[in-house]
PDB file of C-alpha atoms in Angstrom:
ATOM      1  CA  MET A 293     119.503 103.912 108.399  1.00  0.00           C
ATOM      2  CA  SER A 294     116.476 104.018 110.692  1.00  0.00           C
ATOM      3  CA  ALA A 295     114.752 100.819 111.806  1.00  0.00           C
ATOM      4  CA  VAL A 296     111.690 101.558 109.683  1.00  0.00           C
ATOM      5  CA  ASP A 297     113.864 102.253 106.628  1.00  0.00           C
ATOM      6  CA  GLU A 298     115.566  98.880 107.145  1.00  0.00           C
ATOM      7  CA  LEU A 299     112.184  97.173 107.526  1.00  0.00           C
ATOM      8  CA  LEU A 300     111.030  98.768 104.271  1.00  0.00           C
ATOM      9  CA  ALA A 301     114.220  97.762 102.450  1.00  0.00           C
ATOM     10  CA  ARG A 302     113.823  94.147 103.620  1.00  0.00           C
ATOM     11  CA  ALA A 303     110.192  94.122 102.549  1.00  0.00           C
ATOM     12  CA  ARG A 304     110.999  95.415  99.084  1.00  0.00           C
ATOM     13  CA  ARG A 305     113.714  92.805  98.527  1.00  0.00           C
ATOM     14  CA  GLY A 306     110.962  90.178  98.541  1.00  0.00           C
ATOM     15  CA  LEU A 307     108.676  91.980  96.098  1.00  0.00           C
ATOM     16  CA  ASP A 308     108.596  92.325  92.331  1.00  0.00           C
ATOM     17  CA  ARG A 309     107.383  95.919  92.534  1.00  0.00           C
ATOM     18  CA  VAL A 310     105.632  97.406  89.511  1.00  0.00           C
ATOM     19  CA  ASP A 311     105.459 100.817  87.887  1.00  0.00           C
ATOM     20  CA  PRO A 312     102.140 102.393  86.888  1.00  0.00           C
ATOM     21  CA  ALA A 313     102.193 101.063  83.313  1.00  0.00           C
ATOM     22  CA  ARG A 314     102.794  97.501  84.527  1.00  0.00           C
ATOM     23  CA  ALA A 315     100.058  97.855  87.156  1.00  0.00           C
ATOM     24  CA  ALA A 316      97.605  98.947  84.444  1.00  0.00           C
ATOM     25  CA  THR A 317      98.621  95.953  82.316  1.00  0.00           C
ATOM     26  CA  LEU A 318      98.115  93.578  85.236  1.00  0.00           C
ATOM     27  CA  GLN A 319      94.674  95.060  85.882  1.00  0.00           C
ATOM     28  CA  GLU A 320      93.712  94.639  82.213  1.00  0.00           C
ATOM     29  CA  ALA A 321      94.812  90.991  82.413  1.00  0.00           C
ATOM     30  CA  GLY A 322      92.582  90.306  85.424  1.00  0.00           C
ATOM     31  CA  GLY A 323      94.863  91.302  88.280  1.00  0.00           C
ATOM     32  CA  LEU A 324      93.489  93.170  91.256  1.00  0.00           C
ATOM     33  CA  LEU A 325      94.512  96.707  92.153  1.00  0.00           C
ATOM     34  CA  VAL A 326      93.874  97.370  95.853  1.00  0.00           C
ATOM     35  CA  ASP A 327      93.756 100.957  97.099  1.00  0.00           C
ATOM     36  CA  ILE A 328      94.599 101.141 100.819  1.00  0.00           C
ATOM     37  CA  ARG A 329      94.669 104.946 101.087  1.00  0.00           C
ATOM     38  CA  TYR A 330      92.499 106.518 103.733  1.00  0.00           C
ATOM     39  CA  ALA A 331      89.193 108.126 102.765  1.00  0.00           C
ATOM     40  CA  ARG A 332      90.365 111.754 102.829  1.00  0.00           C
ATOM     41  CA  LEU A 333      93.043 111.062 100.206  1.00  0.00           C
ATOM     42  CA  ARG A 334      90.598 109.171  97.998  1.00  0.00           C
ATOM     43  CA  GLU A 335      88.103 112.027  98.259  1.00  0.00           C
ATOM     44  CA  ARG A 336      90.750 114.617  97.478  1.00  0.00           C
ATOM     45  CA  ASP A 337      92.649 112.856  94.699  1.00  0.00           C
ATOM     46  CA  GLY A 338      90.132 110.362  93.335  1.00  0.00           C
ATOM     47  CA  THR A 339      90.408 106.638  92.776  1.00  0.00           C
ATOM     48  CA  ILE A 340      91.566 104.268  90.080  1.00  0.00           C
ATOM     49  CA  PRO A 341      88.627 102.894  88.089  1.00  0.00           C
ATOM     50  CA  GLY A 342      88.123  99.222  88.906  1.00  0.00           C
ATOM     51  CA  ALA A 343      90.420  99.225  91.935  1.00  0.00           C
ATOM     52  CA  LEU A 344      89.168  97.555  95.099  1.00  0.00           C
ATOM     53  CA  VAL A 345      89.169 100.013  98.011  1.00  0.00           C
ATOM     54  CA  VAL A 346      90.149  98.352 101.284  1.00  0.00           C
ATOM     55  CA  GLU A 347      91.210 100.256 104.364  1.00  0.00           C
ATOM     56  CA  ARG A 348      94.657  99.119 105.481  1.00  0.00           C
ATOM     57  CA  ASN A 349      93.389  97.785 108.810  1.00  0.00           C
ATOM     58  CA  GLU A 350      91.035  95.386 106.951  1.00  0.00           C
ATOM     59  CA  LEU A 351      93.398  94.301 104.183  1.00  0.00           C
ATOM     60  CA  GLU A 352      94.316  90.807 105.355  1.00  0.00           C
ATOM     61  CA  TRP A 353      90.723  89.906 106.256  1.00  0.00           C
ATOM     62  CA  ARG A 354      89.342  91.145 102.924  1.00  0.00           C
ATOM     63  CA  LEU A 355      91.972  89.481 100.718  1.00  0.00           C
ATOM     64  CA  ASP A 356      92.381  86.103 102.426  1.00  0.00           C
ATOM     65  CA  PRO A 357      90.699  83.733  99.935  1.00  0.00           C
ATOM     66  CA  THR A 358      89.977  81.288 102.763  1.00  0.00           C
ATOM     67  CA  GLY A 359      88.395  83.813 105.123  1.00  0.00           C
ATOM     68  CA  GLU A 360      84.720  84.389 105.743  1.00  0.00           C
ATOM     69  CA  HIS A 361      85.195  88.181 105.481  1.00  0.00           C
ATOM     70  CA  ARG A 362      86.943  88.113 102.120  1.00  0.00           C
ATOM     71  CA  ALA A 363      85.987  90.439  99.296  1.00  0.00           C
ATOM     72  CA  PRO A 364      84.328  88.683  96.348  1.00  0.00           C
ATOM     73  CA  GLU A 365      87.380  89.583  94.246  1.00  0.00           C
ATOM     74  CA  ALA A 366      89.715  87.573  96.532  1.00  0.00           C
ATOM     75  CA  THR A 367      89.153  84.312  94.729  1.00  0.00           C
ATOM     76  CA  HIS A 368      92.444  82.408  95.009  1.00  0.00           C
ATOM     77  CA  HIS A 369      96.043  82.532  96.238  1.00  0.00           C
ATOM     78  CA  ASP A 370      97.463  82.871  92.713  1.00  0.00           C
ATOM     79  CA  LEU A 371      95.674  86.163  92.065  1.00  0.00           C
ATOM     80  CA  PRO A 372      98.001  88.979  90.949  1.00  0.00           C
ATOM     81  CA  ILE A 373      97.487  91.814  93.455  1.00  0.00           C
ATOM     82  CA  VAL A 374      98.985  95.302  93.332  1.00  0.00           C
ATOM     83  CA  VAL A 375      98.623  97.196  96.611  1.00  0.00           C
ATOM     84  CA  ILE A 376      98.445 100.969  96.231  1.00  0.00           C
ATOM     85  CA  CYS A 377      99.012 103.568  98.928  1.00  0.00           C
ATOM     86  CA  ASN A 378      99.594 107.271  98.390  1.00  0.00           C
ATOM     87  CA  GLU A 379     103.321 107.295  97.603  1.00  0.00           C
ATOM     88  CA  GLY A 380     104.470 103.663  97.645  1.00  0.00           C
ATOM     89  CA  TYR A 381     105.727 103.118 101.194  1.00  0.00           C
ATOM     90  CA  ALA A 382     102.946 101.556 103.288  1.00  0.00           C
ATOM     91  CA  SER A 383     101.957  99.447 100.292  1.00  0.00           C
ATOM     92  CA  SER A 384     105.299  97.611 100.366  1.00  0.00           C
ATOM     93  CA  LEU A 385     104.738  96.525 103.962  1.00  0.00           C
ATOM     94  CA  ALA A 386     101.115  95.603 103.189  1.00  0.00           C
ATOM     95  CA  ALA A 387     102.162  93.451 100.213  1.00  0.00           C
ATOM     96  CA  VAL A 388     104.590  91.518 102.412  1.00  0.00           C
ATOM     97  CA  SER A 389     101.755  90.873 104.839  1.00  0.00           C
ATOM     98  CA  LEU A 390      99.720  89.422 101.970  1.00  0.00           C
ATOM     99  CA  HIS A 391     102.653  87.154 101.092  1.00  0.00           C
ATOM    100  CA  ALA A 392     102.437  85.787 104.648  1.00  0.00           C
ATOM    101  CA  LEU A 393      98.822  84.789 103.863  1.00  0.00           C
ATOM    102  CA  GLY A 394      99.989  82.822 100.829  1.00  0.00           C
ATOM    103  CA  LEU A 395      99.175  85.485  98.249  1.00  0.00           C
ATOM    104  CA  HIS A 396     102.547  84.996  96.584  1.00  0.00           C
ATOM    105  CA  ARG A 397     101.855  87.275  93.600  1.00  0.00           C
ATOM    106  CA  ALA A 398     101.057  90.323  95.756  1.00  0.00           C
ATOM    107  CA  THR A 399     103.243  93.348  95.150  1.00  0.00           C
ATOM    108  CA  ASP A 400     102.922  97.112  95.266  1.00  0.00           C
ATOM    109  CA  LEU A 401     102.961 100.156  93.034  1.00  0.00           C
ATOM    110  CA  ILE A 402     106.210 102.097  92.929  1.00  0.00           C
ATOM    111  CA  GLY A 403     105.354 105.702  93.791  1.00  0.00           C
ATOM    112  CA  GLY A 404     101.796 104.795  94.775  1.00  0.00           C
ATOM    113  CA  PHE A 405      98.669 106.556  93.612  1.00  0.00           C
ATOM    114  CA  GLN A 406     100.601 109.762  92.986  1.00  0.00           C
ATOM    115  CA  ALA A 407     102.797 107.989  90.413  1.00  0.00           C
ATOM    116  CA  TRP A 408      99.692 106.494  88.764  1.00  0.00           C
ATOM    117  CA  ARG A 409      98.147 109.941  88.423  1.00  0.00           C
ATOM    118  CA  GLU A 410     101.406 111.537  87.232  1.00  0.00           C
ATOM    119  CA  ALA A 411     101.639 108.832  84.540  1.00  0.00           C
ATOM    120  CA  GLY A 412      98.335 110.121  83.163  1.00  0.00           C
ATOM    121  CA  LEU A 413      96.455 106.906  83.885  1.00  0.00           C
ATOM    122  CA  PRO A 414      92.690 107.031  84.584  1.00  0.00           C
ATOM    123  CA  VAL A 415      91.454 108.583  87.827  1.00  0.00           C
ATOM    124  CA  GLN A 416      87.851 109.142  88.811  1.00  0.00           C
ATOM    125  CA  GLY A 417      86.111 111.246  91.444  1.00  0.00           C
ATOM    126  CA  ALA A 418      88.790 113.740  92.518  1.00  0.00           C
ATOM    127  CA  GLY A 419      87.242 116.660  94.277  1.00  0.00           C
ATOM    128  CA  LEU A 420      88.386 118.004  97.608  1.00  0.00           C
ATOM    129  CA  PRO A 421      90.940 120.808  97.697  1.00  0.00           C
ATOM    130  CA  ALA A 422      94.399 119.932  98.970  1.00  0.00           C
ATOM    131  CA  GLU A 423      95.118 120.970 102.537  1.00  0.00           C
ATOM    132  CA  GLY A 424      98.032 123.306 102.844  1.00  0.00           C
TER     133      GLY A 424
END
């Protein structure tokens, strides 16, 4: 196993990862979906209605409820947060980083945005052709 695969496996052992249906339920109950995909993927594939878009390099600053650069949605440490990347890899590492900030209910979406879309859940604004 590569070092990054081991890092990912360790990260996931500390998370209660969710599937798309559970993520949608958490969002309906007031949880926060956070899309960390880069702009080109969001433009190409669309976004999840109501999800907070935060570039990965800003994630900790925008979600720290005690920070001056926090997003208005980052209201408290008990907030359920589901981090979403494209396929569910980078989001696992990002969720662990949020745990280190005290956001103990942070997790990630198994299969990422692609799994959300494949589950037939709402997507808005898709438009750019896929690069091949």
